[in-house]
mmCIF file of the C-alpha atoms, coordinates in Angstrom:
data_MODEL
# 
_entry.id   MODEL 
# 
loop_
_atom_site.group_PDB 
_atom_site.id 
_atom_site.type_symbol 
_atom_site.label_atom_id 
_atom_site.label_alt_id 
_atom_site.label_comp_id 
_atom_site.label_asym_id 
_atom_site.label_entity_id 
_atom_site.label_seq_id 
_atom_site.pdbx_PDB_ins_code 
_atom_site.Cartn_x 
_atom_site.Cartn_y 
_atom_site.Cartn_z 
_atom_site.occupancy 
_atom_site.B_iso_or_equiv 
_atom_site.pdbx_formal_charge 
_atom_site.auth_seq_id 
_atom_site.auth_comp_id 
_atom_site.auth_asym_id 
_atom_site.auth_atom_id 
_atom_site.pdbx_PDB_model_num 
ATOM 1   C CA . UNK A 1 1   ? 96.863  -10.440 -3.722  1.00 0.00 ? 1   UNK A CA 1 
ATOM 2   C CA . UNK A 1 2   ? 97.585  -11.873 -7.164  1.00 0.00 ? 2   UNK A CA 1 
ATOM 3   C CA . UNK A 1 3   ? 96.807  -10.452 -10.555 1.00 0.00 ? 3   UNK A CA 1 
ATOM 4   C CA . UNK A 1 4   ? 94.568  -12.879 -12.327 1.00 0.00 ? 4   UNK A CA 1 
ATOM 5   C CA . UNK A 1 5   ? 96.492  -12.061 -15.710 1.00 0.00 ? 5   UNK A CA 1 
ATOM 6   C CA . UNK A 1 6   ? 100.330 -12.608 -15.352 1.00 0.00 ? 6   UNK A CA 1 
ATOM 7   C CA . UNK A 1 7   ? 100.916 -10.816 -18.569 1.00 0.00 ? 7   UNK A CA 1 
ATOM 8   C CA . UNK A 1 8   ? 104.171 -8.565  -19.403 1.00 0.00 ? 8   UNK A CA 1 
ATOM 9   C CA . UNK A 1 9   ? 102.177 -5.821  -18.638 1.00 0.00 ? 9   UNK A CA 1 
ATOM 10  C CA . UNK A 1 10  ? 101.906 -6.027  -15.224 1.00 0.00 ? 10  UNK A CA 1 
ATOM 11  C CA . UNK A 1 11  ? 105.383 -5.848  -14.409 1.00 0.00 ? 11  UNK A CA 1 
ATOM 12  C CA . UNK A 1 12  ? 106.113 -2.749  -16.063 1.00 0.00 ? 12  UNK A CA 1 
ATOM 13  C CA . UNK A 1 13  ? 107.345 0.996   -14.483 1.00 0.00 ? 13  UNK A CA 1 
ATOM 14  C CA . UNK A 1 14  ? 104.063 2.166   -13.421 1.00 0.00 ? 14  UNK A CA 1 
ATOM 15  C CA . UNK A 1 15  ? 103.205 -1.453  -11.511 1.00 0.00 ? 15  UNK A CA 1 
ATOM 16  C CA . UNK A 1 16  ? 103.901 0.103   -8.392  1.00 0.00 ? 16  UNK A CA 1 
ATOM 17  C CA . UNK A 1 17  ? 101.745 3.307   -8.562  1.00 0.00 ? 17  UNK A CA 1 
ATOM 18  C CA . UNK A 1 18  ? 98.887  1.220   -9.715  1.00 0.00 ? 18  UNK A CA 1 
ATOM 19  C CA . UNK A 1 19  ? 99.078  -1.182  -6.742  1.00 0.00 ? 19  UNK A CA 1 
ATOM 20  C CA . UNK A 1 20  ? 99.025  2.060   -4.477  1.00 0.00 ? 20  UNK A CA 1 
ATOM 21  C CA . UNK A 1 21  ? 96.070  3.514   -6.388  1.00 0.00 ? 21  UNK A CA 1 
ATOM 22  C CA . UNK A 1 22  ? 94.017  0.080   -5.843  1.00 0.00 ? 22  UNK A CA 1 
ATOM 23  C CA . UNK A 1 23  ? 95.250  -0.391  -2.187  1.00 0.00 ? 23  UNK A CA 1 
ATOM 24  C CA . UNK A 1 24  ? 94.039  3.167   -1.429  1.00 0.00 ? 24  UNK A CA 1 
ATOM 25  C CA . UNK A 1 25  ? 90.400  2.179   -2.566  1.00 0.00 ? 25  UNK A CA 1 
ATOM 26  C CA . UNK A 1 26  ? 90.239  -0.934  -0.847  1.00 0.00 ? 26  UNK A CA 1 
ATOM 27  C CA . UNK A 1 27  ? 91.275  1.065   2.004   1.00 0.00 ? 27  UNK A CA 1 
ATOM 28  C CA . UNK A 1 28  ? 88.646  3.393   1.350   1.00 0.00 ? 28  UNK A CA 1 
ATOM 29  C CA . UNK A 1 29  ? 86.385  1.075   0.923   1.00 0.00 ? 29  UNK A CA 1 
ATOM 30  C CA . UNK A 1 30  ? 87.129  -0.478  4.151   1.00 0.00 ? 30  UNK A CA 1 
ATOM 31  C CA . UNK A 1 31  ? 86.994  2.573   5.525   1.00 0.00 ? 31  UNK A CA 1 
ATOM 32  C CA . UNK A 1 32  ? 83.184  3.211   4.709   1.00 0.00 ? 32  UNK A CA 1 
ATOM 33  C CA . UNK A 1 33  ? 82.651  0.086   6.231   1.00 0.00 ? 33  UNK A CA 1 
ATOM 34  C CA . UNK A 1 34  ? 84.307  1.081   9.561   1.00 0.00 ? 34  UNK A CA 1 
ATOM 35  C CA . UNK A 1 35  ? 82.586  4.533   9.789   1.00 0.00 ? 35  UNK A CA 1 
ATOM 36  C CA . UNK A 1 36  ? 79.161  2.987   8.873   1.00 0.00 ? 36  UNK A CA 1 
ATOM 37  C CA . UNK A 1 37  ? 79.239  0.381   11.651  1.00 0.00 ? 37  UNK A CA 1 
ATOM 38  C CA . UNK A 1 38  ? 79.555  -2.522  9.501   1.00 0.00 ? 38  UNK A CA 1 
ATOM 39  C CA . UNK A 1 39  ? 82.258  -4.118  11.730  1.00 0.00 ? 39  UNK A CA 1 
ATOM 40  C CA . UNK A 1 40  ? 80.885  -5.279  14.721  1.00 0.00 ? 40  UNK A CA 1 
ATOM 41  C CA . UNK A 1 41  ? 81.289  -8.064  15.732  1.00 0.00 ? 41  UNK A CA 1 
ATOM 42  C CA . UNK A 1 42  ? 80.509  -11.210 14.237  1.00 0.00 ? 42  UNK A CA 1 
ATOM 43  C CA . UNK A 1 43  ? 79.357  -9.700  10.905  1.00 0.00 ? 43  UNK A CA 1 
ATOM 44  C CA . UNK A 1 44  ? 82.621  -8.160  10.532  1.00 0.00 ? 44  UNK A CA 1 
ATOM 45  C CA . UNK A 1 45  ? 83.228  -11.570 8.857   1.00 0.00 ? 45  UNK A CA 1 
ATOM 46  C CA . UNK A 1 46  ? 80.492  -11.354 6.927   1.00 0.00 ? 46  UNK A CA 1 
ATOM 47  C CA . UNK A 1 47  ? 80.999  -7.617  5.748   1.00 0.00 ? 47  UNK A CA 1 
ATOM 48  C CA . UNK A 1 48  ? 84.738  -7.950  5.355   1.00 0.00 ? 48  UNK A CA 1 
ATOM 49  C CA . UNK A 1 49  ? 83.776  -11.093 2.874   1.00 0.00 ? 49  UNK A CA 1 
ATOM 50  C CA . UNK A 1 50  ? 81.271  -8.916  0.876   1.00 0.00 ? 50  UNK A CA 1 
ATOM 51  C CA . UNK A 1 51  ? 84.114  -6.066  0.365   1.00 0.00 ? 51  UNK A CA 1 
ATOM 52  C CA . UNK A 1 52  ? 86.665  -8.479  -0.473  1.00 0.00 ? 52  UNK A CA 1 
ATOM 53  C CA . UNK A 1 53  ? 84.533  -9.860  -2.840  1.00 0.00 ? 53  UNK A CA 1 
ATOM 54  C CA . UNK A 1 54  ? 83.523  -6.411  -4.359  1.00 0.00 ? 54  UNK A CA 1 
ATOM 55  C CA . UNK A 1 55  ? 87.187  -5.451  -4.403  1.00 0.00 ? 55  UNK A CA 1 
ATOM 56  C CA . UNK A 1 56  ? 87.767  -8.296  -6.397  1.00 0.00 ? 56  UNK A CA 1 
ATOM 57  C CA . UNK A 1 57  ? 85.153  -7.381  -9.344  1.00 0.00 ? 57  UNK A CA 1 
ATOM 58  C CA . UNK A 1 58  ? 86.581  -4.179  -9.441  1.00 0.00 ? 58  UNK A CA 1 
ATOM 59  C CA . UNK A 1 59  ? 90.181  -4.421  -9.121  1.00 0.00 ? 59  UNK A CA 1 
ATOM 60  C CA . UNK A 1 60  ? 90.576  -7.518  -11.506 1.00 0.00 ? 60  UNK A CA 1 
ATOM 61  C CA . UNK A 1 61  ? 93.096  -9.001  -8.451  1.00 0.00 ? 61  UNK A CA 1 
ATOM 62  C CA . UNK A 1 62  ? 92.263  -12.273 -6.631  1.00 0.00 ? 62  UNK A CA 1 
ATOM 63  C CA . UNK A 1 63  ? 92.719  -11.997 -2.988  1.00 0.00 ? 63  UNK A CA 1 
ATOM 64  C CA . UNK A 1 64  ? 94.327  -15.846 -1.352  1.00 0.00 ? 64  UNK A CA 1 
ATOM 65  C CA . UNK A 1 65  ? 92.915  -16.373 1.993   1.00 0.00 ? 65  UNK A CA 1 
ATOM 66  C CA . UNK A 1 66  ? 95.047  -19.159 2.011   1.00 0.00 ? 66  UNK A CA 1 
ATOM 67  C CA . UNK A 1 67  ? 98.400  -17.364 2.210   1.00 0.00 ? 67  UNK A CA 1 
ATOM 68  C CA . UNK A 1 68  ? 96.488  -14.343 4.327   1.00 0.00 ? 68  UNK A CA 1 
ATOM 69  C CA . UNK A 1 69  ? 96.969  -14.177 7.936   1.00 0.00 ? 69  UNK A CA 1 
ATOM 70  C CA . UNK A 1 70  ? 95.159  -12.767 10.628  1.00 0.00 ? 70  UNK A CA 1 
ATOM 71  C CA . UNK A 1 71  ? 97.359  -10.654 12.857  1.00 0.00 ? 71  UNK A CA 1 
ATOM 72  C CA . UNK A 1 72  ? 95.544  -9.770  16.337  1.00 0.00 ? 72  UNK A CA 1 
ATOM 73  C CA . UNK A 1 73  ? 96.766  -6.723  18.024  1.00 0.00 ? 73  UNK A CA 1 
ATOM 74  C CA . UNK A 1 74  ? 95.819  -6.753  22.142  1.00 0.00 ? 74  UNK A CA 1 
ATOM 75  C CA . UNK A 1 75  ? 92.779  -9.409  23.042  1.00 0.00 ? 75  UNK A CA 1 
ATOM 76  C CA . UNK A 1 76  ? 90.875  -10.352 20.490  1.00 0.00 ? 76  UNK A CA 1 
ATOM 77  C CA . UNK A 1 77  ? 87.956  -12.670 21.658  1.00 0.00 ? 77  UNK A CA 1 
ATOM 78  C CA . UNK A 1 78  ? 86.737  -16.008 19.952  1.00 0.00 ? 78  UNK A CA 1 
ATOM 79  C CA . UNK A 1 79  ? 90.086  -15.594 17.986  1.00 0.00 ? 79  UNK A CA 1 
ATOM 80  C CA . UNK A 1 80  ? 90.029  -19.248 16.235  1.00 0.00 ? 80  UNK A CA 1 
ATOM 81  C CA . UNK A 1 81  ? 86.815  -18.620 15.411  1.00 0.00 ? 81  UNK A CA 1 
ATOM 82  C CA . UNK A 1 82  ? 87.219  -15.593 13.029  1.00 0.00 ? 82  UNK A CA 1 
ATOM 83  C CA . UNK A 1 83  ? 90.160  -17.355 11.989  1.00 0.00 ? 83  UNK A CA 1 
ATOM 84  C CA . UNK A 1 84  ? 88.069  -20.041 10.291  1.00 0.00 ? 84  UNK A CA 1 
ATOM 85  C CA . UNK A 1 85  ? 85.652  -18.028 9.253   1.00 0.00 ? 85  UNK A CA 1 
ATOM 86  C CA . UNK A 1 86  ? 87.618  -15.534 7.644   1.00 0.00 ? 86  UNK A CA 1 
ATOM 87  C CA . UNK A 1 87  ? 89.722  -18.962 6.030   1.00 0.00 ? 87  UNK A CA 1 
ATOM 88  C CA . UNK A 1 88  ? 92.801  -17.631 6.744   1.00 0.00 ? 88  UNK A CA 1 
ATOM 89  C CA . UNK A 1 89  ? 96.117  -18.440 8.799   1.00 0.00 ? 89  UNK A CA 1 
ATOM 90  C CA . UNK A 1 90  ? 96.835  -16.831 12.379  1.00 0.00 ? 90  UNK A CA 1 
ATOM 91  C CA . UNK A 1 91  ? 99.851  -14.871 13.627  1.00 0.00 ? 91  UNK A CA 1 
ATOM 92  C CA . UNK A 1 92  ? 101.007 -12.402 16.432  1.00 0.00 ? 92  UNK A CA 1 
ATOM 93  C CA . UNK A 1 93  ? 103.733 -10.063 16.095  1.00 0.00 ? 93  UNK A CA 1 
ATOM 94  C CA . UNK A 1 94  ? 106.477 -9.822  15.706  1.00 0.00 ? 94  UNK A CA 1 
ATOM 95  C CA . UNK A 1 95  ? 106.444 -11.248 12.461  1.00 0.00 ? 95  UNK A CA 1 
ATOM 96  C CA . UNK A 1 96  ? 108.418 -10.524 8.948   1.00 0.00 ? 96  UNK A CA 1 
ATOM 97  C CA . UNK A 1 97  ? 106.288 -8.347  6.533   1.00 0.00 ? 97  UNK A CA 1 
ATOM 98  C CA . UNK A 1 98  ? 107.971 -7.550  3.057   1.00 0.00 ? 98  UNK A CA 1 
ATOM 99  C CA . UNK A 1 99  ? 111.404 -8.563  4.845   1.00 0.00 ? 99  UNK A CA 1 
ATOM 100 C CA . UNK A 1 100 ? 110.872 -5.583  7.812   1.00 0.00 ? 100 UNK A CA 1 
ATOM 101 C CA . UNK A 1 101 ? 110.168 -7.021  11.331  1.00 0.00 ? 101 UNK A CA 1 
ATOM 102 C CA . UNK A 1 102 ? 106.775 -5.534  12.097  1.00 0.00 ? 102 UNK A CA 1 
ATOM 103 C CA . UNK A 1 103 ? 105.742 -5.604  15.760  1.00 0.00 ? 103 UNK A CA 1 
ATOM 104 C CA . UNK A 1 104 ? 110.296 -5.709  16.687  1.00 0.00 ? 104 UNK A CA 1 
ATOM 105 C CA . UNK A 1 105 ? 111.149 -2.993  19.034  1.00 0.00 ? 105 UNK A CA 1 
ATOM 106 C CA . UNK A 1 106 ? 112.347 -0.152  17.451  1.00 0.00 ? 106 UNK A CA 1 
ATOM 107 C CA . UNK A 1 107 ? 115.689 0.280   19.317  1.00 0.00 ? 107 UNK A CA 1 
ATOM 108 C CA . UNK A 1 108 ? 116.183 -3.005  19.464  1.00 0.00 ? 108 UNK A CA 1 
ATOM 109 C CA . UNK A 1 109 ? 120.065 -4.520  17.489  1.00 0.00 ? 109 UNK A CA 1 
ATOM 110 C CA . UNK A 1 110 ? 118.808 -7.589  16.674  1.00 0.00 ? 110 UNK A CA 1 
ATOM 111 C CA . UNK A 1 111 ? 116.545 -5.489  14.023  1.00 0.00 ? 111 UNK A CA 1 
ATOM 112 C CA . UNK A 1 112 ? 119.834 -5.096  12.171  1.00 0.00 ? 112 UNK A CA 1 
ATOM 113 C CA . UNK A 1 113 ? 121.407 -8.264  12.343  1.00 0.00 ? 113 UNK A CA 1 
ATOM 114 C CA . UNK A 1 114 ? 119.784 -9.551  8.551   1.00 0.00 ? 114 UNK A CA 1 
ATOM 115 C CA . UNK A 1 115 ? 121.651 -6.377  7.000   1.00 0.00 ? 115 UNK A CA 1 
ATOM 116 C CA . UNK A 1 116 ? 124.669 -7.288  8.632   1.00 0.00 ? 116 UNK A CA 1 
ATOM 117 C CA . UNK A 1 117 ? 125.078 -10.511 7.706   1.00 0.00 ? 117 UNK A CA 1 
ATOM 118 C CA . UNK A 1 118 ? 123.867 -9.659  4.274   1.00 0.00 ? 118 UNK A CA 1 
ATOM 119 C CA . UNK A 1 119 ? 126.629 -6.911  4.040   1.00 0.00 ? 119 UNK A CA 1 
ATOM 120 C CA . UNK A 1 120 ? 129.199 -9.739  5.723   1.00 0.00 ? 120 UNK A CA 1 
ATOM 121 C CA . UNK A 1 121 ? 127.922 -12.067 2.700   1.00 0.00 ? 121 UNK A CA 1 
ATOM 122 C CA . UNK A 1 122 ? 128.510 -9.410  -0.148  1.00 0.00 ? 122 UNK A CA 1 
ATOM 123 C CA . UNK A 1 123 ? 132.218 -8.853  1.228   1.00 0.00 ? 123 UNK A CA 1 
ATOM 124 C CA . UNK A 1 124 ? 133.266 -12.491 1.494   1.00 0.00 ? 124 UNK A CA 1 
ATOM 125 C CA . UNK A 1 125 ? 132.345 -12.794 -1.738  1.00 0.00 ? 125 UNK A CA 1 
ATOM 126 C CA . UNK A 1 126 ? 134.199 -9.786  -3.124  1.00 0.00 ? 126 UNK A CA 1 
ATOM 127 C CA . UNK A 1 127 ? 137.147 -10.290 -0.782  1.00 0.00 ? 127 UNK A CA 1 
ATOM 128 C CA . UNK A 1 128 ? 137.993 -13.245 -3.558  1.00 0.00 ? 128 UNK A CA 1 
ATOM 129 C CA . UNK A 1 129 ? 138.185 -10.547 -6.557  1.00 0.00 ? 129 UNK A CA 1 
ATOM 130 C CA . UNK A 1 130 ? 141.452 -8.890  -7.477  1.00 0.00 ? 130 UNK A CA 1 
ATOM 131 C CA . UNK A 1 131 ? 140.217 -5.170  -6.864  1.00 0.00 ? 131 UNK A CA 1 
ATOM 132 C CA . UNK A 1 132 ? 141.674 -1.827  -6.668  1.00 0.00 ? 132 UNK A CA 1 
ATOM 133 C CA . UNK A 1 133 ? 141.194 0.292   -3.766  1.00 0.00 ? 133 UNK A CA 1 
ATOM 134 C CA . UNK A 1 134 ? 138.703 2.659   -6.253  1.00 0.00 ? 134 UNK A CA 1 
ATOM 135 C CA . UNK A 1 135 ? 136.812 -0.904  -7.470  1.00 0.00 ? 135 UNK A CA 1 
ATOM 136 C CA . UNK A 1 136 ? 136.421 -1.934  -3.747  1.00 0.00 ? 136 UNK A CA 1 
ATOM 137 C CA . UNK A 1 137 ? 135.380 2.208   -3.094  1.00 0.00 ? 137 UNK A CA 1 
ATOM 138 C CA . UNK A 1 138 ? 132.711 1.882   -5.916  1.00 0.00 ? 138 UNK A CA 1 
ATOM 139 C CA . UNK A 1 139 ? 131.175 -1.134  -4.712  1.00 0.00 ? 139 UNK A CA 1 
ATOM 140 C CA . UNK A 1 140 ? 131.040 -0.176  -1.139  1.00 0.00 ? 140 UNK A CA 1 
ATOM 141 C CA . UNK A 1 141 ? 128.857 3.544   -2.595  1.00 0.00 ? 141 UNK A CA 1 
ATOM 142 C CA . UNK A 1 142 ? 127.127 1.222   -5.139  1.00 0.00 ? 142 UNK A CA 1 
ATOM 143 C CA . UNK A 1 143 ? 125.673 -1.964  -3.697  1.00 0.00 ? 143 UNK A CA 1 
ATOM 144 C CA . UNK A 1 144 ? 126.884 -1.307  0.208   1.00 0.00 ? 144 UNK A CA 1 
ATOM 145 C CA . UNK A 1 145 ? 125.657 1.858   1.152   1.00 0.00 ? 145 UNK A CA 1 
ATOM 146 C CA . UNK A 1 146 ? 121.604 0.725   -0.614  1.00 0.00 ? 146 UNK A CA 1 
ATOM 147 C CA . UNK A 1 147 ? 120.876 -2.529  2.111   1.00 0.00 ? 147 UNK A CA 1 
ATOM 148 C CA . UNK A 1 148 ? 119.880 -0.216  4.897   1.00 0.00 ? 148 UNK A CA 1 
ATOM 149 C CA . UNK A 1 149 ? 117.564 1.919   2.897   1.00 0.00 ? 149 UNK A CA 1 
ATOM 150 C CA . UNK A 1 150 ? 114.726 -0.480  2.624   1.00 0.00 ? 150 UNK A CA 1 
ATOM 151 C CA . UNK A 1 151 ? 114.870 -0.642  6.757   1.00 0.00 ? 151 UNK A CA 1 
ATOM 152 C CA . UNK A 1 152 ? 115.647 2.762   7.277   1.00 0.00 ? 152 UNK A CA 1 
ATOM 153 C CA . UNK A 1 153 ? 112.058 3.323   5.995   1.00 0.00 ? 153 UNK A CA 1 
ATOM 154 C CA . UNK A 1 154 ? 110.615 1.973   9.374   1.00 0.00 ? 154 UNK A CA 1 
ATOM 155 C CA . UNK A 1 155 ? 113.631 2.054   12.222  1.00 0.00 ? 155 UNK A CA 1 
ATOM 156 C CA . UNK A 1 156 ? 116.134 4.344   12.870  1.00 0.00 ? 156 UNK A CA 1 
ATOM 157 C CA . UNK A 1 157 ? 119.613 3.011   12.545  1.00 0.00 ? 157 UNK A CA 1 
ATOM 158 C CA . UNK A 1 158 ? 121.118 2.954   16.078  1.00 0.00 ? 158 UNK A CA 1 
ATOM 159 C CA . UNK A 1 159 ? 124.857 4.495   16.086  1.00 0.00 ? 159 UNK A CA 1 
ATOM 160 C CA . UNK A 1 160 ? 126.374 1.093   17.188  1.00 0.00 ? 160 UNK A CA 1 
ATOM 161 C CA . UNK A 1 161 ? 124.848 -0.761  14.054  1.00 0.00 ? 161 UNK A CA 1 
ATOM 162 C CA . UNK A 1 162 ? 126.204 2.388   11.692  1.00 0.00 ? 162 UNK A CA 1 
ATOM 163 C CA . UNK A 1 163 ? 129.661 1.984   13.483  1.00 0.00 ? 163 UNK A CA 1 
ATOM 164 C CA . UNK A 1 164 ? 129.671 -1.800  12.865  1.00 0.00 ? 164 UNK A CA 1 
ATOM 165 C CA . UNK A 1 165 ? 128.560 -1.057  8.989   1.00 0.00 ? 165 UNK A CA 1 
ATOM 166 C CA . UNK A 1 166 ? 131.287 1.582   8.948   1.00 0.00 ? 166 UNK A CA 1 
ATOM 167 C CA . UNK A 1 167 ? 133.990 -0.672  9.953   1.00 0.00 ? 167 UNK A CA 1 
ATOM 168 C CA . UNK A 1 168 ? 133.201 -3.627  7.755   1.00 0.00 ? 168 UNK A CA 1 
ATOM 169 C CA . UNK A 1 169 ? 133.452 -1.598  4.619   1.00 0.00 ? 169 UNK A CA 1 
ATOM 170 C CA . UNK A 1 170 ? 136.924 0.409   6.303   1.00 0.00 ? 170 UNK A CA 1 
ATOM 171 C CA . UNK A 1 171 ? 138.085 -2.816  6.883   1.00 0.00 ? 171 UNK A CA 1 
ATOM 172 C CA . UNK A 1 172 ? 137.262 -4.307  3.276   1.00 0.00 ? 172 UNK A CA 1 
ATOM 173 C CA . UNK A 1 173 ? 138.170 -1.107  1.976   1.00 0.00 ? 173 UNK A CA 1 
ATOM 174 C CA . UNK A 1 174 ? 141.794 -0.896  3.550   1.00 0.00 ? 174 UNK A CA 1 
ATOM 175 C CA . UNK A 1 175 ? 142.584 -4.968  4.499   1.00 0.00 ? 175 UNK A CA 1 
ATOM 176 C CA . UNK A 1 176 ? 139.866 -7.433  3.022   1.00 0.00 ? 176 UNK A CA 1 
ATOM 177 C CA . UNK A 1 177 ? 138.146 -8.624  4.727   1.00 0.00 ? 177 UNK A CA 1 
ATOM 178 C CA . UNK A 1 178 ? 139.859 -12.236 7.539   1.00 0.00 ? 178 UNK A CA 1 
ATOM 179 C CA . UNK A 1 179 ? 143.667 -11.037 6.424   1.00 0.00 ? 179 UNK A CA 1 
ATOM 180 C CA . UNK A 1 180 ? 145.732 -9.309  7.828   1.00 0.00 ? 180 UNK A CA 1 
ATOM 181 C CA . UNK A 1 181 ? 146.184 -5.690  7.390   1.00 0.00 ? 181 UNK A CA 1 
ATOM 182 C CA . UNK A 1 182 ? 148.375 -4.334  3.988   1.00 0.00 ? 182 UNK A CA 1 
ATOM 183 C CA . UNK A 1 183 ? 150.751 -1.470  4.886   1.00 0.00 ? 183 UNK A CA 1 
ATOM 184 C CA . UNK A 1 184 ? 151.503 0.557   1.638   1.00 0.00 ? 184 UNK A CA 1 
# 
């Protein structure tokens, strides 16, 4: 969705409670739709269109079919062809939504790997800095400790990905990070 005005205003504190509050009634809206029999199928199209459209009036936001993808979840018959009605892209899961790996197995490590590297990145680059051990301490608690919160929100973190996290900040922390270890 994109906001038709791109004004200052739409970027301010209460951006994201507004975006909830319209999501909700497009959900709602969809909703009505669902419980009223309006998607069945072909005219599901149709019907979806129609809300879309209504949304649109009402919310002020443009919705891009373009850059919208249709995600099917089990069969979904005559695929391609609600695809091209709807005139949007196609996808299957697992895919990257908002930078979380919908449809990924829960348990699975690989989930973890893009924090990981991330927090690998961060440390290479500090690892150049002259830093006390309460500098390094203070930007392990300050930027460190916030990458897994945003994926946290959907997996749990599995104890060998917090013991790998652990170690790369006790090792930053107490050697840098690719030297060898400082005895004080």
């Amino acid at each position: 969705m994109e906001k038709m005005d791109k004004g200052a205003s739409a970027r301010g504190p209460l951006s994201p409670l507004l975006f909830d509050m319209v999501m909700e009634a497009l959900s709602r809206m969809l909703d009505v739709a669902a419980s009223t029999g309006q998607f069945t199928g072909f005219s599901v199209i149709v019907n979806l269109r129609a809300i879309l459209a209504r949304f649109e009036e009402v919310s002020g936001l443009r919705i891009n079919l373009g850059k919208s993808e249709l995600v099917p979840i089990g069969g979904v018959p005559n695929l391609e062809a609600l695809v091209g009605l709807l005139g949007c892209g196609q996808s299957s899961l697992p895919l990257k939504y908002l930078g979380l790996p919908l449809g990924a197995k829960f348990k699975d490590l690989s989930v973890w790997n893009p924090i990981l590297e991330r927090m690998e990145r961060r440390l290479a680059g500090w690892k150049r800095m002259y830093l006390s051990k309460g500098g390094k301490v203070t930007l392990i608690k300050s930027s460190l400790s916030s990458l897994p919160t945003y994926f946290l929100s959907l997996f749990p973190l599995p104890s060998k990905v917090a013991k790998r996290m652990e170690k790369l900040q006790r090792d930053f922390l107490w050697n840098g990070i690719g030297v060898d270890p400082k005895y004080i």
